[in-house]
Amino acid sequence: MRCFWLGSIALLAIAASGTVALAADMQVKAPVKAPAPVFSWTGFYVGGHAGYLWGRTRVEDDGVVTEPGAATDGFVGGLLAGGNWQTGALVLGIEADAGWTKAHGVGVATVTTITTQAPNTYDLNWTSHVRGRAGYAAGDWLFFVAGGFAVADLDFHEGATTTTTVPVTARGGKYTGWSFGGGVEHVFAPQFIGRLEYLYDDFGHKSYTAFDGGIYTVGFTGQTLRAAGIWRF
């Protein structure tokens, strides 16, 4: 009889220890929530941009600076498209854009003892860029720099003088140069990205023959602060 009770106690102890072990296994093997997917900047995109351009027009008349930097400012807005490739935190890309503007500038009137010349005027019609980009990705934020080729269409109106009846005409042309800048982007939705950026553009210079036979050399630079909305494919 004593052996019977001892055996029963032993069986109960074994069953209790098995139950504890099973409960511990159930706790260890509880399902683990999968980590959230990491956002990738790789892919193509299109978008629109809008901002303000602070331009400066420099004019030389036969080698003499007559306008060191006439303000040529105005709103600019347009379209952009590009693509990114990400490896680790490094993001590389290429982008092209075109912007339409009504930036306008007026020079300073020149007065001599013989003639009075009306001021030159400057009208910027559009700008465009093709730039390479490099950035650092921090989750849904991207900090980048960009640089490359810049083009602008600028009309130069020579100011008339009181000693001539030659009509004043616009001497327009394409100015080509370089661009450099940087900015920040943020993911607001899986396919939508917002951007804020700064650009500095040097569009080079062109030379024109004035109605009096002199040579005008006109150069244009600009600084732009703009925002953009981007749609990713």
mmCIF file of C-alpha atoms in Angstrom, residues 3-192:
data_model
loop_
_atom_site.group_PDB
_atom_site.id
_atom_site.type_symbol
_atom_site.label_atom_id
_atom_site.label_comp_id
_atom_site.label_asym_id
_atom_site.label_seq_id
_atom_site.Cartn_x
_atom_site.Cartn_y
_atom_site.Cartn_z
ATOM 1 C CA CYS A 3 4.387 1.651 -2.590
ATOM 2 C CA PHE A 4 1.069 2.537 -4.215
ATOM 3 C CA TRP A 5 0.961 5.976 -2.542
ATOM 4 C CA LEU A 6 4.608 6.680 -3.346
ATOM 5 C CA GLY A 7 4.025 5.824 -7.008
ATOM 6 C CA SER A 8 0.964 8.051 -7.187
ATOM 7 C CA ILE A 9 2.851 10.994 -5.715
ATOM 8 C CA ALA A 10 5.658 10.496 -8.245
ATOM 9 C CA LEU A 11 3.211 10.445 -11.190
ATOM 10 C CA LEU A 12 1.539 13.644 -9.977
ATOM 11 C CA ALA A 13 4.926 15.373 -9.702
ATOM 12 C CA ILE A 14 5.883 14.351 -13.239
ATOM 13 C CA ALA A 15 2.543 15.573 -14.641
ATOM 14 C CA ALA A 16 2.862 18.925 -12.848
ATOM 15 C CA SER A 17 6.390 19.489 -14.162
ATOM 16 C CA GLY A 18 5.223 18.659 -17.719
ATOM 17 C CA THR A 19 2.407 21.203 -17.443
ATOM 18 C CA VAL A 20 4.839 23.940 -16.321
ATOM 19 C CA ALA A 21 7.239 23.120 -19.175
ATOM 20 C CA LEU A 22 4.403 23.221 -21.728
ATOM 21 C CA ALA A 23 3.275 26.618 -20.453
ATOM 22 C CA ALA A 24 6.838 27.949 -20.692
ATOM 23 C CA ASP A 25 7.138 26.665 -24.288
ATOM 24 C CA MET A 26 3.862 28.354 -25.187
ATOM 25 C CA GLN A 27 5.201 31.667 -23.821
ATOM 26 C CA VAL A 28 8.491 31.450 -25.775
ATOM 27 C CA LYS A 29 6.810 30.499 -29.046
ATOM 28 C CA ALA A 30 4.273 33.353 -28.988
ATOM 29 C CA PRO A 31 4.046 35.063 -32.457
ATOM 30 C CA VAL A 32 6.414 38.027 -32.963
ATOM 31 C CA LYS A 33 5.192 41.085 -34.902
ATOM 32 C CA ALA A 34 7.088 41.547 -38.175
ATOM 33 C CA PRO A 35 9.167 44.769 -38.455
ATOM 34 C CA ALA A 36 7.761 47.568 -40.597
ATOM 35 C CA PRO A 37 9.212 47.649 -44.137
ATOM 36 C CA VAL A 38 12.008 50.191 -44.755
ATOM 37 C CA PHE A 39 11.143 52.909 -47.307
ATOM 38 C CA SER A 40 13.171 52.747 -50.525
ATOM 39 C CA TRP A 41 13.954 55.879 -52.563
ATOM 40 C CA THR A 42 14.753 53.841 -55.689
ATOM 41 C CA GLY A 43 12.451 54.544 -58.636
ATOM 42 C CA PHE A 44 11.221 57.119 -61.130
ATOM 43 C CA TYR A 45 9.101 60.173 -60.390
ATOM 44 C CA VAL A 46 7.399 63.244 -61.879
ATOM 45 C CA GLY A 47 6.206 66.411 -60.213
ATOM 46 C CA GLY A 48 5.664 70.144 -60.220
ATOM 47 C CA HIS A 49 7.628 72.975 -58.632
ATOM 48 C CA ALA A 50 6.934 76.600 -57.723
ATOM 49 C CA GLY A 51 9.028 79.292 -56.095
ATOM 50 C CA TYR A 52 10.665 82.695 -56.389
ATOM 51 C CA LEU A 53 13.765 83.651 -58.374
ATOM 52 C CA TRP A 54 16.067 86.495 -57.356
ATOM 53 C CA GLY A 55 18.028 87.278 -60.531
ATOM 54 C CA ARG A 56 20.874 89.679 -61.276
ATOM 55 C CA THR A 57 21.706 90.966 -64.769
ATOM 56 C CA ARG A 58 25.226 92.311 -65.423
ATOM 57 C CA VAL A 59 25.896 94.497 -68.463
ATOM 58 C CA GLU A 60 29.178 95.705 -69.960
ATOM 59 C CA ASP A 61 29.222 98.360 -72.691
ATOM 60 C CA ASP A 62 32.450 98.099 -74.722
ATOM 61 C CA GLY A 63 34.167 96.516 -71.724
ATOM 62 C CA VAL A 64 32.883 99.081 -69.210
ATOM 63 C CA VAL A 65 30.462 97.797 -66.544
ATOM 64 C CA THR A 66 27.263 99.837 -66.783
ATOM 65 C CA GLU A 67 25.014 97.465 -64.789
ATOM 66 C CA PRO A 68 26.849 95.525 -62.059
ATOM 67 C CA GLY A 69 23.720 93.613 -61.029
ATOM 68 C CA ALA A 70 20.284 94.888 -62.015
ATOM 69 C CA ALA A 71 17.578 93.080 -60.027
ATOM 70 C CA THR A 72 15.584 90.722 -62.284
ATOM 71 C CA ASP A 73 13.153 88.982 -59.923
ATOM 72 C CA GLY A 74 9.926 87.056 -60.227
ATOM 73 C CA PHE A 75 7.844 83.934 -59.662
ATOM 74 C CA VAL A 76 8.941 80.692 -61.367
ATOM 75 C CA GLY A 77 7.032 77.421 -61.678
ATOM 76 C CA GLY A 78 6.981 74.331 -63.850
ATOM 77 C CA LEU A 79 7.503 70.579 -64.137
ATOM 78 C CA LEU A 80 10.220 68.102 -63.179
ATOM 79 C CA ALA A 81 11.039 64.413 -63.698
ATOM 80 C CA GLY A 82 13.825 62.103 -62.631
ATOM 81 C CA GLY A 83 14.944 58.860 -61.075
ATOM 82 C CA ASN A 84 16.763 57.673 -57.925
ATOM 83 C CA TRP A 85 18.850 54.638 -57.021
ATOM 84 C CA GLN A 86 19.502 53.782 -53.370
ATOM 85 C CA THR A 87 22.234 51.628 -51.839
ATOM 86 C CA GLY A 88 22.316 51.682 -48.057
ATOM 87 C CA ALA A 89 21.846 55.279 -46.938
ATOM 88 C CA LEU A 90 23.298 56.684 -50.171
ATOM 89 C CA VAL A 91 20.835 57.893 -52.823
ATOM 90 C CA LEU A 92 22.030 58.844 -56.328
ATOM 91 C CA GLY A 93 19.853 60.261 -59.077
ATOM 92 C CA ILE A 94 19.380 62.442 -62.115
ATOM 93 C CA GLU A 95 16.661 65.041 -62.708
ATOM 94 C CA ALA A 96 15.485 67.484 -65.387
ATOM 95 C CA ASP A 97 13.093 70.412 -64.965
ATOM 96 C CA ALA A 98 11.614 73.352 -66.841
ATOM 97 C CA GLY A 99 10.153 76.485 -65.292
ATOM 98 C CA TRP A 100 8.219 79.422 -66.717
ATOM 99 C CA THR A 101 8.666 82.880 -65.242
ATOM 100 C CA LYS A 102 7.846 86.546 -65.674
ATOM 101 C CA ALA A 103 10.916 87.821 -63.845
ATOM 102 C CA HIS A 104 11.554 91.400 -64.936
ATOM 103 C CA GLY A 105 14.291 93.942 -64.297
ATOM 104 C CA VAL A 106 14.982 97.594 -65.060
ATOM 105 C CA GLY A 107 18.437 99.132 -65.166
ATOM 106 C CA VAL A 108 19.570 102.629 -64.232
ATOM 107 C CA ALA A 109 19.085 105.521 -66.685
ATOM 108 C CA THR A 110 22.325 107.102 -67.908
ATOM 109 C CA VAL A 111 22.610 110.861 -68.259
ATOM 110 C CA THR A 112 25.522 112.647 -69.979
ATOM 111 C CA THR A 113 26.049 116.252 -71.106
ATOM 112 C CA ILE A 114 25.018 115.254 -74.642
ATOM 113 C CA THR A 115 22.344 112.589 -74.450
ATOM 114 C CA THR A 116 19.982 110.927 -72.044
ATOM 115 C CA GLN A 117 19.595 107.156 -72.338
ATOM 116 C CA ALA A 118 16.586 105.325 -71.029
ATOM 117 C CA PRO A 119 17.314 102.333 -68.788
ATOM 118 C CA ASN A 120 17.794 98.850 -70.196
ATOM 119 C CA THR A 121 15.115 96.318 -69.293
ATOM 120 C CA TYR A 122 15.390 92.549 -68.852
ATOM 121 C CA ASP A 123 12.728 89.871 -69.188
ATOM 122 C CA LEU A 124 13.325 86.254 -68.190
ATOM 123 C CA ASN A 125 10.983 83.847 -69.991
ATOM 124 C CA TRP A 126 11.973 80.393 -68.742
ATOM 125 C CA THR A 127 14.711 78.374 -67.068
ATOM 126 C CA SER A 128 15.658 74.699 -67.266
ATOM 127 C CA HIS A 129 18.095 72.321 -65.557
ATOM 128 C CA VAL A 130 19.577 68.859 -65.986
ATOM 129 C CA ARG A 131 21.250 67.921 -62.698
ATOM 130 C CA GLY A 132 22.826 64.990 -60.940
ATOM 131 C CA ARG A 133 21.842 64.414 -57.312
ATOM 132 C CA ALA A 134 23.442 62.770 -54.285
ATOM 133 C CA GLY A 135 21.741 62.405 -50.934
ATOM 134 C CA TYR A 136 21.610 60.796 -47.507
ATOM 135 C CA ALA A 137 18.456 58.853 -46.654
ATOM 136 C CA ALA A 138 17.214 58.724 -43.054
ATOM 137 C CA GLY A 139 14.017 56.699 -43.231
ATOM 138 C CA ASP A 140 11.365 58.852 -44.877
ATOM 139 C CA TRP A 141 13.675 61.903 -45.022
ATOM 140 C CA LEU A 142 16.229 62.633 -47.745
ATOM 141 C CA PHE A 143 18.904 65.341 -47.558
ATOM 142 C CA PHE A 144 20.542 66.028 -50.926
ATOM 143 C CA VAL A 145 22.818 68.220 -53.022
ATOM 144 C CA ALA A 146 22.418 68.673 -56.778
ATOM 145 C CA GLY A 147 24.385 70.243 -59.595
ATOM 146 C CA GLY A 148 24.628 70.299 -63.367
ATOM 147 C CA PHE A 149 23.580 72.152 -66.529
ATOM 148 C CA ALA A 150 21.406 75.297 -66.534
ATOM 149 C CA VAL A 151 19.646 77.117 -69.393
ATOM 150 C CA ALA A 152 17.686 80.389 -69.431
ATOM 151 C CA ASP A 153 15.864 82.417 -72.076
ATOM 152 C CA LEU A 154 16.460 86.129 -71.410
ATOM 153 C CA ASP A 155 15.339 89.142 -73.463
ATOM 154 C CA PHE A 156 17.582 92.208 -73.267
ATOM 155 C CA HIS A 157 15.939 95.514 -74.260
ATOM 156 C CA GLU A 158 18.451 98.237 -74.949
ATOM 157 C CA GLY A 159 17.374 101.613 -73.612
ATOM 158 C CA ALA A 160 16.749 104.272 -76.304
ATOM 159 C CA THR A 161 18.467 107.657 -76.305
ATOM 160 C CA THR A 162 17.065 111.080 -77.090
ATOM 161 C CA THR A 163 19.442 111.491 -80.065
ATOM 162 C CA THR A 164 18.182 108.608 -82.209
ATOM 163 C CA THR A 165 14.949 107.414 -83.747
ATOM 164 C CA VAL A 166 16.082 103.783 -84.011
ATOM 165 C CA PRO A 167 13.331 101.613 -82.482
ATOM 166 C CA VAL A 168 14.205 99.679 -79.351
ATOM 167 C CA THR A 169 14.035 95.937 -79.943
ATOM 168 C CA ALA A 170 14.482 92.936 -77.698
ATOM 169 C CA ARG A 171 17.719 91.029 -78.152
ATOM 170 C CA GLY A 172 16.822 87.635 -76.768
ATOM 171 C CA GLY A 173 18.782 84.444 -76.559
ATOM 172 C CA LYS A 174 19.515 81.229 -74.743
ATOM 173 C CA TYR A 175 21.999 81.562 -71.900
ATOM 174 C CA THR A 176 23.772 78.368 -70.807
ATOM 175 C CA GLY A 177 25.779 77.747 -67.667
ATOM 176 C CA TRP A 178 25.791 75.730 -64.467
ATOM 177 C CA SER A 179 23.631 75.138 -61.411
ATOM 178 C CA PHE A 180 24.272 74.021 -57.833
ATOM 179 C CA GLY A 181 22.031 73.658 -54.801
ATOM 180 C CA GLY A 182 20.512 71.369 -52.229
ATOM 181 C CA GLY A 183 17.446 70.633 -50.171
ATOM 182 C CA VAL A 184 15.349 68.167 -48.219
ATOM 183 C CA GLU A 185 12.547 65.762 -49.126
ATOM 184 C CA HIS A 186 9.974 64.032 -46.939
ATOM 185 C CA VAL A 187 7.617 61.119 -47.641
ATOM 186 C CA PHE A 188 4.028 62.089 -46.816
ATOM 187 C CA ALA A 189 2.471 58.992 -48.446
ATOM 188 C CA PRO A 190 3.913 55.896 -50.185
ATOM 189 C CA GLN A 191 3.677 57.609 -53.588
ATOM 190 C CA PHE A 192 3.825 61.305 -52.588
#
